[in-house]
Coordinates of C-alpha atoms and ligand atoms in Angstrom, one line a residue:
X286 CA -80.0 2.6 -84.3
X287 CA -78.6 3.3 -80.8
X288 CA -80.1 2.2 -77.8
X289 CA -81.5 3.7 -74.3
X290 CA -82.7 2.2 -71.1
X291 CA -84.4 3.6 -68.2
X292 CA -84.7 2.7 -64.4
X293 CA -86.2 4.8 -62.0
X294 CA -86.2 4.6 -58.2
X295 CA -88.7 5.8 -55.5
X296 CA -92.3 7.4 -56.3
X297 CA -95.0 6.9 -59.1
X298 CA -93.9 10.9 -60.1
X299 CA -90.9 9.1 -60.9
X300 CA -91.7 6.4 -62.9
X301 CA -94.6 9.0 -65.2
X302 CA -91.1 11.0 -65.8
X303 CA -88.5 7.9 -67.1
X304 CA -91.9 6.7 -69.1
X305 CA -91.9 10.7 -70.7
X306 CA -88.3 10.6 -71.0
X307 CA -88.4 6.7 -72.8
X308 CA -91.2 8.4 -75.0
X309 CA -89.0 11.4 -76.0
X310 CA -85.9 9.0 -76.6
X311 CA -87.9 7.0 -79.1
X312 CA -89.4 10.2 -80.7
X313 CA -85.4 11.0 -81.3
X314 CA -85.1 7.5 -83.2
X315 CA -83.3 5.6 -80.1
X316 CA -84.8 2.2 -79.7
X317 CA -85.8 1.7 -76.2
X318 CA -84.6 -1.6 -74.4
X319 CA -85.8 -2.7 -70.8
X320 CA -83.1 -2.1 -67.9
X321 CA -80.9 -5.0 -67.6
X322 CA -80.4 -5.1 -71.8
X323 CA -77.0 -3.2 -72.2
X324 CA -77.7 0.3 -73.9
X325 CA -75.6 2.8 -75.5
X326 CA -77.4 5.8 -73.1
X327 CA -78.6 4.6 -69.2
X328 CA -80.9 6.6 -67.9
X329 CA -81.1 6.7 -63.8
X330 CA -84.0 8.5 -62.2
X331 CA -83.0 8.5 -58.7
X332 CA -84.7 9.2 -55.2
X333 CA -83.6 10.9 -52.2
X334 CA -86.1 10.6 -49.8
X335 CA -84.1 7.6 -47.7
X336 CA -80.6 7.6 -47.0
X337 CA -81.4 4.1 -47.6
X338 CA -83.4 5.0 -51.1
X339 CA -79.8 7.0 -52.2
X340 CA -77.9 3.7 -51.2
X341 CA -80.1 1.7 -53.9
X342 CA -79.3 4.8 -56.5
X343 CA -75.8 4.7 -56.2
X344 CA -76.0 0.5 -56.2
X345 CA -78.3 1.1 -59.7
X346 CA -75.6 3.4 -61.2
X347 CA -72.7 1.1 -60.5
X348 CA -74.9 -1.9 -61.6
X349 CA -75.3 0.1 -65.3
X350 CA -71.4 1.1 -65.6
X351 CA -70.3 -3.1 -65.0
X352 CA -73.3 -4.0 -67.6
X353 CA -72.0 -2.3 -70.2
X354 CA -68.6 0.2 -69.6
X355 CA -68.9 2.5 -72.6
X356 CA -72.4 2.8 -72.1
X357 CA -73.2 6.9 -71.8
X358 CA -74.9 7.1 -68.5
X359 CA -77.0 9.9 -67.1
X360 CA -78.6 10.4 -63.8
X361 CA -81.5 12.7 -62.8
X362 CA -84.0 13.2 -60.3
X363 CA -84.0 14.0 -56.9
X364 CA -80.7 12.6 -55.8
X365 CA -79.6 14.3 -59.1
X366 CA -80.5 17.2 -56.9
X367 CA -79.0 17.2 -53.3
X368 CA -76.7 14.7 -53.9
X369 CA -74.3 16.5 -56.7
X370 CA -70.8 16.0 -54.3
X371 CA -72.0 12.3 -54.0
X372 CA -72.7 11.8 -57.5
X373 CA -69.3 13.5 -58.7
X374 CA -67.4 11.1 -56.6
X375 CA -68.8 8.6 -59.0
X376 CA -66.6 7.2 -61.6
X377 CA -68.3 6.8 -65.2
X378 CA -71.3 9.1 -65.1
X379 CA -71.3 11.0 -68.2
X380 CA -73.9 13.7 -67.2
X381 CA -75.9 14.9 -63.9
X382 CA -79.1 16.2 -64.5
X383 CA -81.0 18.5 -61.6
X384 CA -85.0 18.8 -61.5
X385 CA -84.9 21.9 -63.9
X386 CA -83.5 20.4 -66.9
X387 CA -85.2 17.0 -66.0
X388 CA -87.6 17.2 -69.1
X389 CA -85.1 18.8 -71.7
X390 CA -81.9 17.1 -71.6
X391 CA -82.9 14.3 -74.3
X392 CA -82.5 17.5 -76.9
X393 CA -78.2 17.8 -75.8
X394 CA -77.4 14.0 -75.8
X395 CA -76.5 14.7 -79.3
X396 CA -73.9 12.0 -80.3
X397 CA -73.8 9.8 -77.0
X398 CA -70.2 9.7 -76.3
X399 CA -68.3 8.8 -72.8
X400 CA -67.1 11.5 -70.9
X401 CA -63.7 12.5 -69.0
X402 CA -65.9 14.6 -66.6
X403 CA -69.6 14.5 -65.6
X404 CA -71.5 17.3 -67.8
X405 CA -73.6 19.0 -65.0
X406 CA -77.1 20.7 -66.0
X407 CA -78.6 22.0 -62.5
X408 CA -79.6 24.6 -61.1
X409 CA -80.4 25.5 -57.2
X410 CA -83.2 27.6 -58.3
X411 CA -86.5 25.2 -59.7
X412 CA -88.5 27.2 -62.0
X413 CA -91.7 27.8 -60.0
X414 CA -94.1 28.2 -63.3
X415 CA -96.3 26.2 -64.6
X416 CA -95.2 23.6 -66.8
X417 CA -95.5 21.2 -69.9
X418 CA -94.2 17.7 -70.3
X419 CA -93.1 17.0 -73.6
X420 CA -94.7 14.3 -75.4
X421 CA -96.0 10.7 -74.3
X422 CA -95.5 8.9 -71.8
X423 CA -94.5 5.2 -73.0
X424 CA -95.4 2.4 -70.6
X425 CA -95.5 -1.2 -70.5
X426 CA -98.7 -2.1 -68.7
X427 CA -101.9 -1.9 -69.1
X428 CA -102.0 1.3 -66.4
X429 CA -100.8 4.7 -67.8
X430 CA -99.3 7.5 -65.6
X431 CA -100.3 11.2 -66.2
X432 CA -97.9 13.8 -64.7
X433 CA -101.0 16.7 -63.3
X434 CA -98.5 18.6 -60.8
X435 CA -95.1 18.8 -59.3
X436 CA -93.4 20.0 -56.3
X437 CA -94.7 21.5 -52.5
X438 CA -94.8 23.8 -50.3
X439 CA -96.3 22.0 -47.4
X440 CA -93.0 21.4 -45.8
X441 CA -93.7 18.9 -43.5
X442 CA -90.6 18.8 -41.0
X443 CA -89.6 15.1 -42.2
X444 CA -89.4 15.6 -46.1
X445 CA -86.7 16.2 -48.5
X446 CA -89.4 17.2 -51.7
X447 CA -89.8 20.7 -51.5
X448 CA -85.7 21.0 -51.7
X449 CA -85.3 18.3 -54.7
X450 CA -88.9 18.8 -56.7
X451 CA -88.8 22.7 -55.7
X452 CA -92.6 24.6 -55.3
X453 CA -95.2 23.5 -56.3
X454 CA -96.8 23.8 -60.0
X455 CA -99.7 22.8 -61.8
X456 CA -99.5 21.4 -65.5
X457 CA -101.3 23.6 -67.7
X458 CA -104.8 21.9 -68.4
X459 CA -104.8 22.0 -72.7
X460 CA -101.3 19.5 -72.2
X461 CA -102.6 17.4 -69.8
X462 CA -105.7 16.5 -71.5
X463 CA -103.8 16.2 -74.8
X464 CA -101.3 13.3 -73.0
X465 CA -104.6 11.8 -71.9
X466 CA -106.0 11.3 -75.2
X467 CA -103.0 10.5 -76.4
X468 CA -102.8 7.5 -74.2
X469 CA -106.6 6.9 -75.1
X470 CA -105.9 6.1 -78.3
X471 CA -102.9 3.9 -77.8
X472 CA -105.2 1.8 -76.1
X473 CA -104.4 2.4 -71.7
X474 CA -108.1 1.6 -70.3
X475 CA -106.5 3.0 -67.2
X476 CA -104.9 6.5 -66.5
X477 CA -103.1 7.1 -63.2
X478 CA -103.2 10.8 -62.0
X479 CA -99.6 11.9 -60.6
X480 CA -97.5 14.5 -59.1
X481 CA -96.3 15.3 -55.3
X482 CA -99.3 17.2 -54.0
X483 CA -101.9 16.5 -56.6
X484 CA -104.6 18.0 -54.4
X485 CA -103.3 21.1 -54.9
X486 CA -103.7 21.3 -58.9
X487 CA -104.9 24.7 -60.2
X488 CA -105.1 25.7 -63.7
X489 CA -106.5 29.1 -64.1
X490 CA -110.1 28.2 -63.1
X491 CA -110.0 24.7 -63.0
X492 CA -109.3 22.7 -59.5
X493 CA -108.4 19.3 -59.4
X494 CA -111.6 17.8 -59.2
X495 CA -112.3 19.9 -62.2
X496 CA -109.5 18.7 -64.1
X497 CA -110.8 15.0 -63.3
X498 CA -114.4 15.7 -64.4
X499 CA -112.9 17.2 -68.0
X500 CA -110.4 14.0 -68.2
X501 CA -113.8 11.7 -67.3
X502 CA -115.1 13.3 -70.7
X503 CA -112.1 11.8 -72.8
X504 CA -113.3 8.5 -75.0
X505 CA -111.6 5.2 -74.2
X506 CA -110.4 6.3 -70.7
X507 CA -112.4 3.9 -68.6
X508 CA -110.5 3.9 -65.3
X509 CA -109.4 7.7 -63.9
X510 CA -107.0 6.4 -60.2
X511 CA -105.7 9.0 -57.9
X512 CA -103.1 8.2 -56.4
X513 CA -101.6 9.4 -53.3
X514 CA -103.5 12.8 -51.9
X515 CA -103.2 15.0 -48.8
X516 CA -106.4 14.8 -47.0
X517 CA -106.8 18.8 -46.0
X518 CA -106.3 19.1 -49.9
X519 CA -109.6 16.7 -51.2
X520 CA -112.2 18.6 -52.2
X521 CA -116.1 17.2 -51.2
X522 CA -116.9 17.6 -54.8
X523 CA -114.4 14.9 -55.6
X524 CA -115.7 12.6 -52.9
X525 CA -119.1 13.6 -54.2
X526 CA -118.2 13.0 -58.2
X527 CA -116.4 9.6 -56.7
X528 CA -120.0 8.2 -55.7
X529 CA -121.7 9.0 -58.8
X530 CA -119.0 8.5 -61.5
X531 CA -118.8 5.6 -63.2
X532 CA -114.8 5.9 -64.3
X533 CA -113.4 7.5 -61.4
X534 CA -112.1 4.6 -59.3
X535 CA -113.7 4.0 -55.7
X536 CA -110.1 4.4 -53.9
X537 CA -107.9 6.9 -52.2
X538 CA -104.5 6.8 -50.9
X539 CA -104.5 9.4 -47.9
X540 CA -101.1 9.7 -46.2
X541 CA -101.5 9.9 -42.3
X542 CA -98.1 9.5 -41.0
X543 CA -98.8 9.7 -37.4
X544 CA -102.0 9.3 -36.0
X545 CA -100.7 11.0 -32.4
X546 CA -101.2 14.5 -31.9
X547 CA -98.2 16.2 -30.9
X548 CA -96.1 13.9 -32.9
X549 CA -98.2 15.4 -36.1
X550 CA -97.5 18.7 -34.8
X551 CA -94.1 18.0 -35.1
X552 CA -93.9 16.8 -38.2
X553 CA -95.9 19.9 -39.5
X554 CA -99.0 18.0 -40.5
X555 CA -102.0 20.3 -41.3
X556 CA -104.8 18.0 -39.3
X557 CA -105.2 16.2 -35.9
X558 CA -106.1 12.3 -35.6
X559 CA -109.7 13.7 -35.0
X560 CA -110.2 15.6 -37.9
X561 CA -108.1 13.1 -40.1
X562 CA -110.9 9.9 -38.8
X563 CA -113.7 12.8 -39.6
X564 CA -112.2 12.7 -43.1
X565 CA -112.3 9.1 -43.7
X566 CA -115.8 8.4 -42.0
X567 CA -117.3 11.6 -44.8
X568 CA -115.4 9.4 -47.4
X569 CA -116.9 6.2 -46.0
X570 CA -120.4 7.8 -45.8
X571 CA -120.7 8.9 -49.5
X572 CA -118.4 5.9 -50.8
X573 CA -118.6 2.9 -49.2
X574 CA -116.8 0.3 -50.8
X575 CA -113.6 3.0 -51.2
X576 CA -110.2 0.8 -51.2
X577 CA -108.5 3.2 -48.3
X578 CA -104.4 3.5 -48.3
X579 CA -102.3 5.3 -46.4
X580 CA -99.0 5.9 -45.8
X581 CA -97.2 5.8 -41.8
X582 CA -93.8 6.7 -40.8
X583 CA -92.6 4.9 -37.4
X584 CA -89.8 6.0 -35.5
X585 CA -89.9 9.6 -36.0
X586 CA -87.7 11.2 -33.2
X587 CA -89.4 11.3 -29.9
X588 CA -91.9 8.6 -30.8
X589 CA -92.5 6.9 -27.5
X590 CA -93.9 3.0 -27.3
X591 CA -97.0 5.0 -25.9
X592 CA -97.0 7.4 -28.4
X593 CA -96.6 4.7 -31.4
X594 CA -99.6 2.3 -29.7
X595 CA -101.8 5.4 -30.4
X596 CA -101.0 5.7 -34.1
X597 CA -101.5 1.6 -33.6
X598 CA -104.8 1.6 -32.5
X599 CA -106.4 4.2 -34.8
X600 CA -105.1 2.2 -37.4
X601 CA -106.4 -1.0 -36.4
X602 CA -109.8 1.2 -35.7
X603 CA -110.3 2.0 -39.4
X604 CA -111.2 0.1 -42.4
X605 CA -108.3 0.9 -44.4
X606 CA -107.2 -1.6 -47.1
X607 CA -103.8 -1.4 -46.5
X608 CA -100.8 1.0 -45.2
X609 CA -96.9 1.5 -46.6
X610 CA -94.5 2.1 -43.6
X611 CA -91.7 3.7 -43.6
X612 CA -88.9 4.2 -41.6
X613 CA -88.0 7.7 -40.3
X614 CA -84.9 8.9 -42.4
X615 CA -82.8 11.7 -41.0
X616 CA -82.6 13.9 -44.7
X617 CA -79.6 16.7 -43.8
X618 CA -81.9 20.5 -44.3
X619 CA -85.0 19.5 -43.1
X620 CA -86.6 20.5 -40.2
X621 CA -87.1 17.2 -38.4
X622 CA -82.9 16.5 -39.1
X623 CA -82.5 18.9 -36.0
X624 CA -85.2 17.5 -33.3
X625 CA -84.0 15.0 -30.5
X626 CA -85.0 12.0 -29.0
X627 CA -84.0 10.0 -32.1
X628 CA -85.6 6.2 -31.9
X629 CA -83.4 3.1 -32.2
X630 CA -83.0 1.3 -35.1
X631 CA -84.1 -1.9 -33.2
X632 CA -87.7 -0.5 -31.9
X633 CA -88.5 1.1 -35.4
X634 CA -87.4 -2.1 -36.6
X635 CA -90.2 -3.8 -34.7
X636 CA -92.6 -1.2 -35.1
X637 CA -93.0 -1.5 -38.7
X638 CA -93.1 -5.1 -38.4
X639 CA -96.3 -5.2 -36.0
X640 CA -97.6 -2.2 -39.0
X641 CA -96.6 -4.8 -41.8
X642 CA -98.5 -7.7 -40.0
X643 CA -101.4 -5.5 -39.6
X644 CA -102.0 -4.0 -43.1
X645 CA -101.3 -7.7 -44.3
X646 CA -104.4 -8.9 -42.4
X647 CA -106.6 -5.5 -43.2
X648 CA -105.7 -6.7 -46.8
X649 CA -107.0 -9.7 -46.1
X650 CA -110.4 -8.5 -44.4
X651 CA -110.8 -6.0 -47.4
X652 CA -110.7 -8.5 -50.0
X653 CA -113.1 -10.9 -47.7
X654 CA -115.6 -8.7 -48.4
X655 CA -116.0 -9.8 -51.5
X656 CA -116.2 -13.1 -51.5
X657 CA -119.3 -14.6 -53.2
X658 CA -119.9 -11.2 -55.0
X659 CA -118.9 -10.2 -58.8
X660 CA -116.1 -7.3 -59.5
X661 CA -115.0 -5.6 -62.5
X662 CA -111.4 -6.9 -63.5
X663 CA -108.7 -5.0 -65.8
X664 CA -106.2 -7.4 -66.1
X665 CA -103.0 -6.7 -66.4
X666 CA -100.6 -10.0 -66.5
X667 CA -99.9 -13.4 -65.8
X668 CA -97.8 -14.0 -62.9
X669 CA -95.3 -16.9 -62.4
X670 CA -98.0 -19.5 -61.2
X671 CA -100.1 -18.8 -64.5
X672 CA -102.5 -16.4 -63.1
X673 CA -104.1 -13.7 -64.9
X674 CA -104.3 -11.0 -62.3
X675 CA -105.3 -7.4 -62.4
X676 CA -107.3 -4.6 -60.1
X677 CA -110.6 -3.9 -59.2
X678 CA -111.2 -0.1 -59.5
X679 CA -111.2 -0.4 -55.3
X680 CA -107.8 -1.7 -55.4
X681 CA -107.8 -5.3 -54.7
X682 CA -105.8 -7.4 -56.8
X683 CA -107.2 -10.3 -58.3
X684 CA -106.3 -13.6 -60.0
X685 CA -108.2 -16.0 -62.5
X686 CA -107.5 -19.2 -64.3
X687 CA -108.2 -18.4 -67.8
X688 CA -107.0 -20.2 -71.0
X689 CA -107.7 -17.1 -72.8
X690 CA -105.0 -14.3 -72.5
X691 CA -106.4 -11.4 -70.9
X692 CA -104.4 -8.6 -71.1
X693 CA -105.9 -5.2 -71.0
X694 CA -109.3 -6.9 -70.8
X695 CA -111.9 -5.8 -68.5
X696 CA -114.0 -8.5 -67.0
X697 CA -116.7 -9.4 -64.3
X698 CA -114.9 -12.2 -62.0
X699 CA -117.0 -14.1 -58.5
X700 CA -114.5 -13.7 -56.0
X701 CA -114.3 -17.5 -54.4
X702 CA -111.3 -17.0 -52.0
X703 CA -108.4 -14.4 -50.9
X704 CA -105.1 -15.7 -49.5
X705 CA -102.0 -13.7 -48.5
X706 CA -101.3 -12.4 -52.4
X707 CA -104.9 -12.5 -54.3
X708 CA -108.9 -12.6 -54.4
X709 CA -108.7 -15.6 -56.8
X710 CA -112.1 -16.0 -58.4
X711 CA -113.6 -17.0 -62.0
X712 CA -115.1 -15.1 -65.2
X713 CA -118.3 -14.3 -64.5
X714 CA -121.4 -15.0 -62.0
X715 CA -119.9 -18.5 -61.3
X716 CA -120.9 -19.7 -57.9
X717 CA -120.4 -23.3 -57.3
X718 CA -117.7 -26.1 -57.9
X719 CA -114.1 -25.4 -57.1
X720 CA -111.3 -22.9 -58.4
X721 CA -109.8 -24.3 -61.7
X722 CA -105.9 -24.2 -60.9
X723 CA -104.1 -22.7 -63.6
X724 CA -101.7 -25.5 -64.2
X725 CA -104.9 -28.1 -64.7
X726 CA -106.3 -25.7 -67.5
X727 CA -102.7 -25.6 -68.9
X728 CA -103.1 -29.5 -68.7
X729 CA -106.1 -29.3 -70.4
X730 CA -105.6 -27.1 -73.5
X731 CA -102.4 -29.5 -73.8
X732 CA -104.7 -32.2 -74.3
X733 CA -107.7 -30.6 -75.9
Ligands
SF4_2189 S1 -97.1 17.1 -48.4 FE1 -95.5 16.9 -46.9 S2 -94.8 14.7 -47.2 FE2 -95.9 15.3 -49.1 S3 -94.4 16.1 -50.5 FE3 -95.2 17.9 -49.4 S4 -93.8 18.1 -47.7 FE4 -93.4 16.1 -48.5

């Protein structure tokens, strides 16, 4: 039986297609290995939204060609993409696979053999239709990823996605909700919507907050997550079906980027600061305990210290759970790639440090909240200190003692403390006595 491996770079989107592509692998008869096990057919699904992200791609590729020489490699994705000339200059890649033929190349592996020359499959032109993914997605935690939508056409002046993922597309509805059962039955407690724009799902009739309420009918689903979402894209409904449902989890991830006017205008934002905070405080009002994310670029050209302390301060002014910052990339066709004023690497460098210190300590407060009170838990794993840990539906991450393994379980824990990396609390309405540590129940089922 041959082998095949996957590894895949960048965004969620990304990971939902190496778990489709793993699925159809092992539908074809390969046995699928985790990356780092030589395998007769790599498979790279690489990102291009850093110069820094394409660095890692190239590092993955040549990682996979010293781990096993004759091993047939093939790279897709966004690099896959814009980066053909770069790719070619790679020795060893057997084929390079654009966004078109992301889904259907598994069909013309055939016989995996190496190749003199890269076989190319890409095309400049991204079908614009709507589309199916074929089969499962397979996945080795508890948390499943459903592919709803792909590409954009927001073109914000910074981003490279509307030239690697093309226009955007809606997955037709019937496919979707097929997957979703699918994964139902192999047991996922948890299903993570995906795509680039998700907002934006249409399927004749059905909007996305229609295409959550049919997925909240599905049996065995128990957690529906969004992930990230454009805020002039979220529907009230959804907000509204948020505060009443009992499977669709109280969080949001709502990209800001900039929280300074002209610097939004700039990047081709759709909202100012104000109507962004107007978002967030109707979200607040109708779901209170929400787990808010968001994402923030620093140092995008022209991005003054006065400028960045305003994005600071509205951040710090909002009850968010946690940000991701990024640094501004220059990505060559984009819109931004021709503005001036570029920001030293030095001052982003300590902007995204006083960003990282901050979302650290709103993490902290978040989780505070909780202390003394009783969550829902689906645990996923034990980490290296012999921790269960797993989510809350409002996104904070939580760790237990337990002698009993909990994988995949869903339980009520007390919150009792948070620390830098977890709300570490016990099974059930426990309220008094202190934390059992993980290694004195290990000592104890030793003895017992
Ligand atoms: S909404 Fe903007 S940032 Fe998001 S994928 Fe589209 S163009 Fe890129």
């Amino acid at each position: 039986m041959s082998s095949a491996s996957f590894h895949s770079l960048g965004c969620r989107l990304n990971q939902t297609e190496a778990a489709v592509l793993a699925g159809a692998f092992k539908e074809q008869g390969y046995e699928v290995v985790e990356w780092g096990t030589p395998a007769d057919v790599v498979v790279i699904n690489t990102c291009s939204v850093t110069e820094r992200g394409e660095a890692a791609c190239r590092s993955a590729i040549r990682q996979a060609l010293r781990r096993r020489a004759d091993a047939f490699v093939v790279v897709t994705g966004c690099y896959a993409q814009v980066g053909l000339e770069a790719l070619r200059a790679i020795d060893g890649i057997d084929m390079i696979v654009g966004t078109e033929y992301k889904h259907k190349f598994p069909a013309f592996i055939g016989e995996p053999r190496k190749m003199d020359e890269p076989v190319v499959l890409h095309s400049n032109l991204i079908d614009d239709s709507d589309f199916e993914v074929p089969g499962t997605g397979l996945y080795h935690t508890t948390r499943a990823n459903l592919k709803v939508q792909d590409g954009c056409d927001f073109f914000c002046s910074f981003c490279i996605i509307p030239f690697t993922r093309g226009r955007e597309r809606s997955r037709k509805l019937p496919d979707l909700l097929r997957e979703a059962r699918e994964l139902a039955r192999g047991g996922y407690k948890e299903i993570v919507l995906t795509g680039v724009n998700i907002g934006r799902y249409r399927f004749e009739e059905t909007s996305f907050d229609g295409m959550v309420g049919k997925l909240e009918n599905i049996d065995g689903i128990e957690r529906i997550r969004i992930t990230s979402i454009e805020p002039t894209t979220i529907e009230t409904a959804l907000i509204e079906r948020m505060a009443r449902s009992d499977k669709l989890c109280h969080y949001l991830h709502v990209p800001v980027q900039s929280a300074e006017a002209r610097v939004l205008e700039q990047m081709n934002r759709r909202y100012t600061p104000e109507e962004y905070r107007e978002f967030i405080e109707m979200v607040l009002a109708l779901v209170p305990d929400v787990g808010l994310g968001t994402d923030v670029i620093v140092g995008f050209p022209g991005e003054t210290d006065a400028l960045f302390e305003k994005t600071y301060r509205f951040l710090e002014s909002l009850p968010f759970a946690y940000f991701h910052v990024f640094s501004y990339s220059k990505r060559y066709g984009t819109k931004a790639s021709r503005l001036e004023e570029p920001v030293s690497s030095a001052v982003i460098k300590e902007r995204s440090r006083a960003l990282r210190e901050l979302s650290a300590a709103k993490r902290k407060a978040f989780a505070e909240r909780y202390v003394g009170r009783s969550v829902e838990v689906l645990f996923e794993q034990q980490n290296e200190h012999g921790w269960w840990t797993g989510l809350t539906d409002n996104y904070i991450r939580v760790g237990v003692a337990s002698a009993e393994p909990l994988k995949n379980e869903v339980r009520s824990v007390t919150i009792r403390e948070v620390d830098d990396e977890l709300a570490r609390g016990v099974i059930g309405a426990q309220t008094v006595g202190r934390l059992p540590s993980p290694v004195s129940e290990a000592r104890a089922r030793s003895h017992s």
